[in-house]
PDB file of C-alpha atoms in Angstrom:
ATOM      1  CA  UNK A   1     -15.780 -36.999   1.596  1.00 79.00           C
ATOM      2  CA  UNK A   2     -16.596 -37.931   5.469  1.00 87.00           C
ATOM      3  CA  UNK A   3     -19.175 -35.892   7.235  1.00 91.00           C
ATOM      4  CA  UNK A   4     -16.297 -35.175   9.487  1.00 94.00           C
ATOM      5  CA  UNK A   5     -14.598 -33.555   6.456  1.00 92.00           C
ATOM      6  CA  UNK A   6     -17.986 -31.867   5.344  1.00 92.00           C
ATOM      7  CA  UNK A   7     -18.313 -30.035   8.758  1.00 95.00           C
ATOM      8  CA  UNK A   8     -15.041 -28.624   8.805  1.00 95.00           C
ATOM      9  CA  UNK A   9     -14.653 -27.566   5.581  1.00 93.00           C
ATOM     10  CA  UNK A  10     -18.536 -26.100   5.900  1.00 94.00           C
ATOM     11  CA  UNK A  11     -17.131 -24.092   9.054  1.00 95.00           C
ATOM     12  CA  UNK A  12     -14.229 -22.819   7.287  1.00 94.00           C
ATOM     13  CA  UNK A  13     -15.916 -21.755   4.229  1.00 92.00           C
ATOM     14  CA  UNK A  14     -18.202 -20.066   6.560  1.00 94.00           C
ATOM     15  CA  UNK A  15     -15.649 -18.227   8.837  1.00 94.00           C
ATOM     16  CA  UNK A  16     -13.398 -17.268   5.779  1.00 93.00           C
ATOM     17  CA  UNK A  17     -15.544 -16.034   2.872  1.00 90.00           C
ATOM     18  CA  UNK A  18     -16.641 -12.744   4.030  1.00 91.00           C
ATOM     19  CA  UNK A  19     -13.198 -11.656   6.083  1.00 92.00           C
ATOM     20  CA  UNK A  20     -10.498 -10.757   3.710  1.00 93.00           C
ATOM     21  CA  UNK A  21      -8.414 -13.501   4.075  1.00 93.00           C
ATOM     22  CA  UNK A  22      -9.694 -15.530   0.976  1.00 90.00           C
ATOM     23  CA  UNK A  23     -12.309 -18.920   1.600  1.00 88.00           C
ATOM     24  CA  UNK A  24     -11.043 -20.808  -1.085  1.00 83.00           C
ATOM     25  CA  UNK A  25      -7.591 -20.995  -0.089  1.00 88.00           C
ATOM     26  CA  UNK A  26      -8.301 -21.580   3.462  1.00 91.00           C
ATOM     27  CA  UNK A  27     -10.406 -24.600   1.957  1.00 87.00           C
ATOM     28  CA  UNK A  28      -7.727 -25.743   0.129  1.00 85.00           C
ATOM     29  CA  UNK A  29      -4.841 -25.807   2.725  1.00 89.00           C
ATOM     30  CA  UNK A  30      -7.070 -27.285   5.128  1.00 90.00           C
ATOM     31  CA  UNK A  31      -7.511 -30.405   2.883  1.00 87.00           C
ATOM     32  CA  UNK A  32      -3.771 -30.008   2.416  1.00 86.00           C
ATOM     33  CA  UNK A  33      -2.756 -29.790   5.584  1.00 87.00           C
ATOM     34  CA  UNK A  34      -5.242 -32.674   6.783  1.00 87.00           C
ATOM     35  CA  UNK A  35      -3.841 -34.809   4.276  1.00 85.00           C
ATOM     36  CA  UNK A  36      -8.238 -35.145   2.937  1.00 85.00           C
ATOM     37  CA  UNK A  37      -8.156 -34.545  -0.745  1.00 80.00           C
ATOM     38  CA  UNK A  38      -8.777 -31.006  -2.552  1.00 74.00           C
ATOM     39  CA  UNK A  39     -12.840 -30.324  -1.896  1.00 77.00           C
ATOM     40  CA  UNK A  40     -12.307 -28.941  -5.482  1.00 71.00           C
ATOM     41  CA  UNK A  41     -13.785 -25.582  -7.394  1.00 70.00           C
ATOM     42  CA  UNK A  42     -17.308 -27.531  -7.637  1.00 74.00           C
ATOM     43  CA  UNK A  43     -17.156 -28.401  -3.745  1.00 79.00           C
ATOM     44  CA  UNK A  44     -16.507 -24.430  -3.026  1.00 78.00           C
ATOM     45  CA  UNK A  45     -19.214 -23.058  -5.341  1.00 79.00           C
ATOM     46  CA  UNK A  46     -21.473 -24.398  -3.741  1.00 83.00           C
ATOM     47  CA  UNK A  47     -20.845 -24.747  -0.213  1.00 87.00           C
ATOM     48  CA  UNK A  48     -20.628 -20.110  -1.401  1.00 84.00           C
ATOM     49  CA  UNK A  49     -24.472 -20.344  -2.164  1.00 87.00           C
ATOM     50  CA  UNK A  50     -24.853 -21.653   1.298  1.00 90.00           C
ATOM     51  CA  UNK A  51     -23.173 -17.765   2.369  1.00 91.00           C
ATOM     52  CA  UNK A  52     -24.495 -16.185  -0.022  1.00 88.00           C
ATOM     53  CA  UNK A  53     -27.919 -17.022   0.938  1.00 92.00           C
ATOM     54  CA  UNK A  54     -26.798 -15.524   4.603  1.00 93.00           C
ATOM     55  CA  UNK A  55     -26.099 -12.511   2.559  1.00 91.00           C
ATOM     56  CA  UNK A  56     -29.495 -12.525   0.631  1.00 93.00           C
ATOM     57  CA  UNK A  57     -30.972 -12.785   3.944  1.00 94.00           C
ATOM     58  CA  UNK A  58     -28.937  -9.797   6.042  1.00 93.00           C
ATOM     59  CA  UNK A  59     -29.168  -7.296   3.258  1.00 93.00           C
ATOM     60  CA  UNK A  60     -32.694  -8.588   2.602  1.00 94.00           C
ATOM     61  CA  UNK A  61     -33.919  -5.187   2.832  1.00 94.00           C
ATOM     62  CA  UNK A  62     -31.515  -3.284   0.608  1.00 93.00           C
ATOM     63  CA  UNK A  63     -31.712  -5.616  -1.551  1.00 94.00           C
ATOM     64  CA  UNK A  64     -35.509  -6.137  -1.967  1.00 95.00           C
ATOM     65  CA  UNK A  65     -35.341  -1.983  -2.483  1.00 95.00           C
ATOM     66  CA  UNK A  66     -32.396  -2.718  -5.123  1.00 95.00           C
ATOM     67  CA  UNK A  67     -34.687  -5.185  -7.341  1.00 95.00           C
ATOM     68  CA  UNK A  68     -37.855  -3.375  -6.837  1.00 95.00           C
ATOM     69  CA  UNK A  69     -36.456   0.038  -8.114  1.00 95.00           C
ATOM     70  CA  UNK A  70     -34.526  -1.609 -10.868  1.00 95.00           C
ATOM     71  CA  UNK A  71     -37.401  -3.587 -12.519  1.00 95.00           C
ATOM     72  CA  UNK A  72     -39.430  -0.343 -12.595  1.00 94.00           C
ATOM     73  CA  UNK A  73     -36.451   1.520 -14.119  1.00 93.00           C
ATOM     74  CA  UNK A  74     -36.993  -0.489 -17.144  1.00 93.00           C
ATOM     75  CA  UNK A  75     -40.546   0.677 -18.373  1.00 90.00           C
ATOM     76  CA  UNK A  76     -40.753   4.168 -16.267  1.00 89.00           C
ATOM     77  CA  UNK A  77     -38.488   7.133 -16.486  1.00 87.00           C
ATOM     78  CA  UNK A  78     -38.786   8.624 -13.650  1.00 89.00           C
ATOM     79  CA  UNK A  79     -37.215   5.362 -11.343  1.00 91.00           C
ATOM     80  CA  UNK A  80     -33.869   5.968 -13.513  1.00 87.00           C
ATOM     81  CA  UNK A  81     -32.647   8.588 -11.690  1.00 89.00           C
ATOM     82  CA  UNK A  82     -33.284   6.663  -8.278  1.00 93.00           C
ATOM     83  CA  UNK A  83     -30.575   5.733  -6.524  1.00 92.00           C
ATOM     84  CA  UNK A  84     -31.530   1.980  -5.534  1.00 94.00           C
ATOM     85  CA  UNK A  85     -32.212   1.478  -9.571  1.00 94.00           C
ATOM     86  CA  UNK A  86     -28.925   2.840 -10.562  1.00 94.00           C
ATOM     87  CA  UNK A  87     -27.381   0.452  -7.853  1.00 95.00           C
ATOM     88  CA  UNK A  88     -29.431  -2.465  -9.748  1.00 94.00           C
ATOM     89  CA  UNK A  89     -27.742  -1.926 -12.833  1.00 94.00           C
ATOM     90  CA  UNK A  90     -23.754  -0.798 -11.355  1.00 94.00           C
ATOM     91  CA  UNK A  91     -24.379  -4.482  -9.504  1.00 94.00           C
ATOM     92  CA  UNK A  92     -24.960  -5.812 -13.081  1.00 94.00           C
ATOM     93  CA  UNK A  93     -21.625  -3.798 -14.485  1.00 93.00           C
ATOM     94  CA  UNK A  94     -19.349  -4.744 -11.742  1.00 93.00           C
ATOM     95  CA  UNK A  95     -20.423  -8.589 -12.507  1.00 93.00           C
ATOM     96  CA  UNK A  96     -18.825  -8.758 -16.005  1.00 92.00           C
ATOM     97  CA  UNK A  97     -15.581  -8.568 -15.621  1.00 92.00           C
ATOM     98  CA  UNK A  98     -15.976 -11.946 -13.378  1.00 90.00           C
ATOM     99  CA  UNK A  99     -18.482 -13.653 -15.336  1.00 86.00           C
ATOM    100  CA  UNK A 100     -16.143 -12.923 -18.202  1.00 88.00           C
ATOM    101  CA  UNK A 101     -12.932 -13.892 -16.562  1.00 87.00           C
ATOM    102  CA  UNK A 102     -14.499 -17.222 -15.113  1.00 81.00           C
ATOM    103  CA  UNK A 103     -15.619 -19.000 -18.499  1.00 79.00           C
ATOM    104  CA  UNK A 104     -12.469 -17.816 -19.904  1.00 83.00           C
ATOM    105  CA  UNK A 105      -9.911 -19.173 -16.764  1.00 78.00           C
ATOM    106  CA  UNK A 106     -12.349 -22.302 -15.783  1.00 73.00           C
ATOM    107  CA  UNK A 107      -9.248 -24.585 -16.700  1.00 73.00           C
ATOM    108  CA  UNK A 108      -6.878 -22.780 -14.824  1.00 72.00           C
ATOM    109  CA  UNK A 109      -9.236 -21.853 -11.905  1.00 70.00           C
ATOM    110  CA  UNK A 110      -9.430 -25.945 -11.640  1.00 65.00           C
ATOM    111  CA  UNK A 111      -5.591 -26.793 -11.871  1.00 66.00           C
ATOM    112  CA  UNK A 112      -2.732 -24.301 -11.898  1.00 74.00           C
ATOM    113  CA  UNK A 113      -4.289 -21.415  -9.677  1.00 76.00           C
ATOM    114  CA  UNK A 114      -4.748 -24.230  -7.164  1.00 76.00           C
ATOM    115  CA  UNK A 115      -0.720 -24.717  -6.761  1.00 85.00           C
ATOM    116  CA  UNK A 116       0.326 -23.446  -2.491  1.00 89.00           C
ATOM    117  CA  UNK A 117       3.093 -21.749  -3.566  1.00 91.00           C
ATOM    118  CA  UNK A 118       0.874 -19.285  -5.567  1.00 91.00           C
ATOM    119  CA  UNK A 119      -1.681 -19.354  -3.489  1.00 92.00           C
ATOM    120  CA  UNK A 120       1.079 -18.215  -0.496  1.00 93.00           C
ATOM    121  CA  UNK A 121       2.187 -15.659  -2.990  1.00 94.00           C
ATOM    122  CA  UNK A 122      -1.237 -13.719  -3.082  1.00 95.00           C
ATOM    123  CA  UNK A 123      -1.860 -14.160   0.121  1.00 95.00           C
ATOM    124  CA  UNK A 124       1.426 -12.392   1.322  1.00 96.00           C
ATOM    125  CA  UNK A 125       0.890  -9.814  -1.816  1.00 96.00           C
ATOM    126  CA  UNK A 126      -2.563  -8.731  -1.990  1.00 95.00           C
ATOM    127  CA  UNK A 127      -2.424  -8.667   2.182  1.00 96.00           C
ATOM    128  CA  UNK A 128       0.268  -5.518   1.657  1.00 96.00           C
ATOM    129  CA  UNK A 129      -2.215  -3.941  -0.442  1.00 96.00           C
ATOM    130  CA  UNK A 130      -4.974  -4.352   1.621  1.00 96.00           C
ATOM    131  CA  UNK A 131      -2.516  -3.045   4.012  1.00 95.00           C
ATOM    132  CA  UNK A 132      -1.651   0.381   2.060  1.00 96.00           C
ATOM    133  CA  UNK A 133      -5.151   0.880   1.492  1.00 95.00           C
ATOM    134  CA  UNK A 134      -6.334   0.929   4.684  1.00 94.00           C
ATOM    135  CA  UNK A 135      -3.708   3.191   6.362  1.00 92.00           C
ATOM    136  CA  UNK A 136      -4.897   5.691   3.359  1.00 91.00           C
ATOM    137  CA  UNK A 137      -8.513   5.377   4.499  1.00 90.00           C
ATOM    138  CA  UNK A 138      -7.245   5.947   8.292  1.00 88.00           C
ATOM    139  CA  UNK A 139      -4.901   9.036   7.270  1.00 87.00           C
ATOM    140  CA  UNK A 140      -7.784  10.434   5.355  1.00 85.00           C
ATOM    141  CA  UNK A 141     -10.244  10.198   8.410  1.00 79.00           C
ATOM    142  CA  UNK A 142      -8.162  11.131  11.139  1.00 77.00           C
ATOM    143  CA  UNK A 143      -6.318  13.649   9.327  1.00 69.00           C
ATOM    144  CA  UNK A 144      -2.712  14.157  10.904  1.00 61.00           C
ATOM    145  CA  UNK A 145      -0.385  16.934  12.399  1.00 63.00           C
ATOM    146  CA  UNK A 146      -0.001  18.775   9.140  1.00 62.00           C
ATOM    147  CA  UNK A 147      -3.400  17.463   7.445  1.00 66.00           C
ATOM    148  CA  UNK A 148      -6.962  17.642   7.998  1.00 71.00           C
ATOM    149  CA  UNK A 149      -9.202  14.790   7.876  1.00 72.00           C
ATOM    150  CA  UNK A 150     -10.950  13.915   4.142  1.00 83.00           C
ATOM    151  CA  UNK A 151     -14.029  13.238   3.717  1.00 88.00           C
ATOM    152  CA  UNK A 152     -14.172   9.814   2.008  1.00 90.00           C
ATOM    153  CA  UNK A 153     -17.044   8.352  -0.755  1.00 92.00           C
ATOM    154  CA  UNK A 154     -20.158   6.963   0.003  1.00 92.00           C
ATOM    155  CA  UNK A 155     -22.300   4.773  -1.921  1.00 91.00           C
ATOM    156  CA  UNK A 156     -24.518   7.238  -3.461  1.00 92.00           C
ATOM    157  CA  UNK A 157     -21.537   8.259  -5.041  1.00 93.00           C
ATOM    158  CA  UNK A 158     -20.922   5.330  -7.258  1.00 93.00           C
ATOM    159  CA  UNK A 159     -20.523   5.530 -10.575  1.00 92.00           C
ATOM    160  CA  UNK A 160     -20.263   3.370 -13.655  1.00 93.00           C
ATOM    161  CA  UNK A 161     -16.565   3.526 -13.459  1.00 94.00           C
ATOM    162  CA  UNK A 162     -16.191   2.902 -10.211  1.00 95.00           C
ATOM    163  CA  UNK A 163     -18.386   0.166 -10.441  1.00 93.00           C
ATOM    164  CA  UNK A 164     -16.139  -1.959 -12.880  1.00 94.00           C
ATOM    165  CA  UNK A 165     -13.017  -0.891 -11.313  1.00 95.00           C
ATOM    166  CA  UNK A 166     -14.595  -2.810  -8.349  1.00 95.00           C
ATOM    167  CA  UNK A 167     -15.498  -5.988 -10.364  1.00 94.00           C
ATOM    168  CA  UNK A 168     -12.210  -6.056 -11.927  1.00 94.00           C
ATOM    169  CA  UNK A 169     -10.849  -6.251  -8.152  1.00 95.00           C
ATOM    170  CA  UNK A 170     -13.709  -9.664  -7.528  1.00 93.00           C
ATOM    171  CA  UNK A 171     -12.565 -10.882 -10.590  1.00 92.00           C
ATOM    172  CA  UNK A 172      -8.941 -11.054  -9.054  1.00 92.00           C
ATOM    173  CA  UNK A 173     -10.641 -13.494  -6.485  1.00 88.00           C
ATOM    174  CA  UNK A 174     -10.922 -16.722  -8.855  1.00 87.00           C
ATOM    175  CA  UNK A 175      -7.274 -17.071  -7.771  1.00 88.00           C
ATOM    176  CA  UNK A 176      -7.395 -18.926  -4.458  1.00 86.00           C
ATOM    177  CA  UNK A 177      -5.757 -16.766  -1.328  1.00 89.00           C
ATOM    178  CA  UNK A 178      -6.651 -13.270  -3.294  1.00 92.00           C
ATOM    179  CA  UNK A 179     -10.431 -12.798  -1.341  1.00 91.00           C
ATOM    180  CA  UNK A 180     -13.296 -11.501  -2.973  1.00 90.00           C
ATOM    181  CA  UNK A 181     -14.168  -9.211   0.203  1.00 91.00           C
ATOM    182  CA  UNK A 182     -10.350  -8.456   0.567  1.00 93.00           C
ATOM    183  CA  UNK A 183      -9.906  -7.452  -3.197  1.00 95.00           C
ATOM    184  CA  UNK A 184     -12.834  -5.328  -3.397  1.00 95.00           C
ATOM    185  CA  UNK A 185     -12.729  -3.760  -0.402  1.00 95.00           C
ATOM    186  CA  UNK A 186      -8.986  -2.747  -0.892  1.00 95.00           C
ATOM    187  CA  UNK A 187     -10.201  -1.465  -4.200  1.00 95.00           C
ATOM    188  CA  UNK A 188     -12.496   0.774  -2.547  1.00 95.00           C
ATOM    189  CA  UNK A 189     -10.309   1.992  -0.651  1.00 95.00           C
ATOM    190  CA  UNK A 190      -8.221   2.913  -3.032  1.00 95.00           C
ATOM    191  CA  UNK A 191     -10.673   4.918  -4.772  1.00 95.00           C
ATOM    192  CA  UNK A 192     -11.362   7.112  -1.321  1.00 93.00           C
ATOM    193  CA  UNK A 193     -14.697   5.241  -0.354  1.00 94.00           C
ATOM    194  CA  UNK A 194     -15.451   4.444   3.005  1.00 92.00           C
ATOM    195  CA  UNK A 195     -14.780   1.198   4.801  1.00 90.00           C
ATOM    196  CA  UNK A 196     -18.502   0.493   5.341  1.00 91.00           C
ATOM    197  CA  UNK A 197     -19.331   1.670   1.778  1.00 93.00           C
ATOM    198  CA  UNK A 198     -16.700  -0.667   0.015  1.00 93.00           C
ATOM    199  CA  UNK A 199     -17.662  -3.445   2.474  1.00 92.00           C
ATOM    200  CA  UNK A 200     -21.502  -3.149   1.610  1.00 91.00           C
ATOM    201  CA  UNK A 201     -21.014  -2.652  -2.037  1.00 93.00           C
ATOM    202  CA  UNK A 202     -18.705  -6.100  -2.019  1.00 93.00           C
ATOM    203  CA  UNK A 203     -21.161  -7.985  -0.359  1.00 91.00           C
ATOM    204  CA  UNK A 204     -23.785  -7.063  -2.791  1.00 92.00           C
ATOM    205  CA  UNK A 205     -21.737  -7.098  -6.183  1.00 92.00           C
ATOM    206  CA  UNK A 206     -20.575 -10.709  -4.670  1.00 88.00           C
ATOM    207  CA  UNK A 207     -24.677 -12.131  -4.960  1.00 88.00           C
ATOM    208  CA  UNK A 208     -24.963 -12.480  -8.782  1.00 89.00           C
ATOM    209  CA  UNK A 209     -21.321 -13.631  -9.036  1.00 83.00           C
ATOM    210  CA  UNK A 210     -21.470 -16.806  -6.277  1.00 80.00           C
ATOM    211  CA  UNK A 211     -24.926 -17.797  -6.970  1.00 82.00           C
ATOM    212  CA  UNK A 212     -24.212 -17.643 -10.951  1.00 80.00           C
ATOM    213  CA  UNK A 213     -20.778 -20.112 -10.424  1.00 77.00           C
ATOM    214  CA  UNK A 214     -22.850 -22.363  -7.742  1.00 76.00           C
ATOM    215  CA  UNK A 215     -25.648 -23.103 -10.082  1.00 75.00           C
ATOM    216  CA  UNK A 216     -22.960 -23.458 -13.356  1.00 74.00           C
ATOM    217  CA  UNK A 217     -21.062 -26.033 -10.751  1.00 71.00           C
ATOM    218  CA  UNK A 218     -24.112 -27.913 -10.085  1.00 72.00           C
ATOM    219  CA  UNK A 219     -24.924 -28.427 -13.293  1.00 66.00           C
ATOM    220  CA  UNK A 220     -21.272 -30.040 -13.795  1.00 62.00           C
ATOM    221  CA  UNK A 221     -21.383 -31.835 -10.463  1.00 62.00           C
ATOM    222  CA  UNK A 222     -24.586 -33.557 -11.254  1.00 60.00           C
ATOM    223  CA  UNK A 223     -22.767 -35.527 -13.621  1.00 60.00           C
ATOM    224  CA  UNK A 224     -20.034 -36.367 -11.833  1.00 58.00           C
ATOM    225  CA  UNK A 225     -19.025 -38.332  -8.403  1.00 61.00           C
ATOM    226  CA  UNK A 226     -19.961 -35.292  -5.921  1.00 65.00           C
ATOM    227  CA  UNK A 227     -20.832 -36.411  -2.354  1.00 76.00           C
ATOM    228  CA  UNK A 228     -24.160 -34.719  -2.118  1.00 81.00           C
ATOM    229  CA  UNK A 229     -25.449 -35.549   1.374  1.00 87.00           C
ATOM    230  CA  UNK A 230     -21.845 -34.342   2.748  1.00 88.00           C
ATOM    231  CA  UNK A 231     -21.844 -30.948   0.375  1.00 88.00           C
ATOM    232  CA  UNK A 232     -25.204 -29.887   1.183  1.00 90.00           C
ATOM    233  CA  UNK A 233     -24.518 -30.674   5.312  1.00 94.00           C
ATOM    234  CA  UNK A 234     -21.188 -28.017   4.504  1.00 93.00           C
ATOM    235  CA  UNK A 235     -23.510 -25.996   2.555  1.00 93.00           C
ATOM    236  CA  UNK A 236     -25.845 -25.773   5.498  1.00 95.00           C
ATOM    237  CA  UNK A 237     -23.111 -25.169   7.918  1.00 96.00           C
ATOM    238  CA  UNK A 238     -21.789 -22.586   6.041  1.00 95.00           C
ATOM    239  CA  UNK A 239     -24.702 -20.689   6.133  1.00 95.00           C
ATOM    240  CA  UNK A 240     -25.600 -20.465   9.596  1.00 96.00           C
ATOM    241  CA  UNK A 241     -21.912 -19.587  10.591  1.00 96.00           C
ATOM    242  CA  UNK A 242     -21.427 -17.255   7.350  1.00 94.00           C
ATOM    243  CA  UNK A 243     -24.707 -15.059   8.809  1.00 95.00           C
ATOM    244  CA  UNK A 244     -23.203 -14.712  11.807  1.00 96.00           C
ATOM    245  CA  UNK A 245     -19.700 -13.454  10.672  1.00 95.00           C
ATOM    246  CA  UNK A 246     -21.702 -11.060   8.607  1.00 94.00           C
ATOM    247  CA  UNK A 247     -23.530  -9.604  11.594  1.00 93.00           C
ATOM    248  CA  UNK A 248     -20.431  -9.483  13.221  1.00 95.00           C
ATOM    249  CA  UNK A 249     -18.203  -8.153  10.415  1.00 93.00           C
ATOM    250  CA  UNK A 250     -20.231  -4.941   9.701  1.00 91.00           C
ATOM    251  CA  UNK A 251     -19.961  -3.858  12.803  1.00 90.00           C
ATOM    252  CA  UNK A 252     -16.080  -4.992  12.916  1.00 91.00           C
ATOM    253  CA  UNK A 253     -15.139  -2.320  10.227  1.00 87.00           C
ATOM    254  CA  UNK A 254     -17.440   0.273  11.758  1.00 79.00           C
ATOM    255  CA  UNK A 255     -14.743   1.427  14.007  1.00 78.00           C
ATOM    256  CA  UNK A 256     -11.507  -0.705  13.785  1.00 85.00           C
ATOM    257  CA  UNK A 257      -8.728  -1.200  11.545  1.00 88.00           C
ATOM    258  CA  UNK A 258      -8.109  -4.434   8.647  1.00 92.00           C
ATOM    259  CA  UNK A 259      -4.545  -4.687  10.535  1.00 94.00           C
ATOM    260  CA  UNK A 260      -5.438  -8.213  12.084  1.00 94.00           C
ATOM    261  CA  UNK A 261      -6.540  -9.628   8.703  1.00 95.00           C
ATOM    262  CA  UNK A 262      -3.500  -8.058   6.973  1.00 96.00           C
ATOM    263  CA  UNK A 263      -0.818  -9.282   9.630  1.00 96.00           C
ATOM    264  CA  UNK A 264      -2.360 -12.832   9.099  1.00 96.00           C
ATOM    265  CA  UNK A 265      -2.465 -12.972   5.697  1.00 96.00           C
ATOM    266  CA  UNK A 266       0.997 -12.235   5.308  1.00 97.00           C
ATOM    267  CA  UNK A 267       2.069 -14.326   8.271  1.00 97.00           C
ATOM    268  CA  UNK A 268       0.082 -17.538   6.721  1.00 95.00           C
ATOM    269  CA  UNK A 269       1.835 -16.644   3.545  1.00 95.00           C
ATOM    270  CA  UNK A 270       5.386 -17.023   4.698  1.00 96.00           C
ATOM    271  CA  UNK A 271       4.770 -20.023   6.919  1.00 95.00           C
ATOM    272  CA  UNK A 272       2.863 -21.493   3.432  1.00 94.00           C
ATOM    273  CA  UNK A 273       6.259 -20.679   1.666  1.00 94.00           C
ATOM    274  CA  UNK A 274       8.393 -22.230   4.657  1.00 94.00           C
ATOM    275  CA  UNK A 275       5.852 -25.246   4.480  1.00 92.00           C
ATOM    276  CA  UNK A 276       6.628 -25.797   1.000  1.00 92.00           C
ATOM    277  CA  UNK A 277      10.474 -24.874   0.538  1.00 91.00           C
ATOM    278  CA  UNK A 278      11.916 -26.984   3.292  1.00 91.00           C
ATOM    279  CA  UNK A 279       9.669 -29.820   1.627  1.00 86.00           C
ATOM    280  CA  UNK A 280       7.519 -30.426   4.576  1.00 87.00           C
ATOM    281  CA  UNK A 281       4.589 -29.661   2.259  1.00 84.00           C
ATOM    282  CA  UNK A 282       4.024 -30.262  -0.923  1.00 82.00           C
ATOM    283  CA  UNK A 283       2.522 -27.715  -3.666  1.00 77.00           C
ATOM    284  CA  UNK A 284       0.579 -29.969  -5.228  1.00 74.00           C
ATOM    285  CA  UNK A 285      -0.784 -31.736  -1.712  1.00 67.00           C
ATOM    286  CA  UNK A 286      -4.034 -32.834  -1.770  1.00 59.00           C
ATOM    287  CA  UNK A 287      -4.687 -31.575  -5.121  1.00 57.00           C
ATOM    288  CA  UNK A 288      -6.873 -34.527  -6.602  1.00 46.00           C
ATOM    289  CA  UNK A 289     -10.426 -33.532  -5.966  1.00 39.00           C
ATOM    290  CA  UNK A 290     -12.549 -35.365  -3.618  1.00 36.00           C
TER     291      UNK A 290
END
């Protein structure tokens, strides 16, 4: 892998992971559509510390409040009922279904999930559902001619349930073009919480999951032929850029709509499925990892 190739993939990694629009298929088609090789599972796991570390650092407060209240739920009673501890431990829940999912799929995740015309397929699919749920969420805040507005779930109104519900939706993610944030937060939606709520909750449920599958890919790519200087330069890029799509992102879904992301998605999709059937691209292009 060039430098060349390390920047650009660093950026995109960067620009896609926390939008719903799915990093590790925007990684892979633009190797494909470069003509570079596949940057590969290992390549994306951990250029997603390098974001993930942006996301340490932005919610470095709630999260600092998170730990802290959770360690002293385990030897004092009174923390239990807290709300910060009890967000310790639904961030633990909601990371087993991936965790679980991962070890078991690890040869798929690597070959068949990594085919275009799937990846077009959950792109076009899971950007209608992101679709449906957010015109729920805007019907139930702006109410309507014959309805009144509903008030939607916050955080401190997460349970147990909810909380696997929304790492069964992550664990949708290890196929490429699904999106963590867009899985999640759709799932959220779904279940009546608030944009901002399902957003934040993503974000935070996404920590234990990234920085778990970086450091298990490390571990593999130290003994194999991984580029290091170049991955840790995309790493690095991917950081700085992923901060400030963060910043920018929470204050996105404040007050607008997921109608962009979902009109793209499903756009990419079908070009992706033109690309492929006329033969212009091919499934399997670029698919040797590099």
């Amino acid at each position: 892998m060039s430098w060349f190739e390390s920047f650009i993939l660093g950026l995109v990694q960067g620009l896609t992971e926390f939008l719903p629009i799915s990093s590790s298929a925007h990684l892979r088609l633009t190797a494909a559509f470069a003509g570079w090789n596949d940057p590969g599972p290992a390549f994306t796991a951990i250029t997603q510390i390098g974001t993930e570390l942006a996301v340490l650092i932005y919610f470095r407060k709630d999260i600092a409040r998170i730990v802290s209240a959770w360690f002293r739920s385990l030897y004092s009673k009174e923390w239990r009922s807290d709300h910060d501890a009890q967000m310790g431990w639904l961030v633990i829940v909601g990371s087993i279904p991936i965790g679980v999912l991962g070890i078991t799929l690890q040869d798929q995740i690597e070959g068949p999930f990594r085919d275009l015309r799937l990846i077009a397929t959950t792109l076009v699919v899971m950007g209608v559902v992101l679709g449906f749920a957010d015109r729920q969420a805007a019907r139930d805040e702006t109410g309507g001619k014959h309805r009144v507005a509903k008030q939607r779930k916050t955080l401190q109104e997460l349970k147990v349930k909810d909380g696997l519900i929304f790492g069964v939706c992550q664990a949708m993610a290890l196929v490429p073009g699904v999106s963590r944030s867009g899985a999640t937060i759709s799932g959220g939606l779904l279940m009546g919480y608030t944009r901002e709520a399902a957003a934040r909750y993503s974000f935070l449920l996404a920590v234990p999951a990234v920085l778990a599958s970086g450091l298990f890919e490390l571990k593999d790519a130290s003994e194999g032929h991984t580029s290091w200087g170049p991955t840790i330069f995309a790493t690095v890029i991917a950081f700085v850029v992923g901060y400030a799509v963060i910043a920018w992102f929470m204050k996105f879904i404040s007050s607008k709509s997921f109608m962009p992301f979902v009109i793209y998605r499903i756009l990419l999709g079908l070009v992706l499925f033109a690309l492929v059937g006329f033969g212009v691209l091919s499934a399997h292009a670029a698919e040797s990892a590099g």
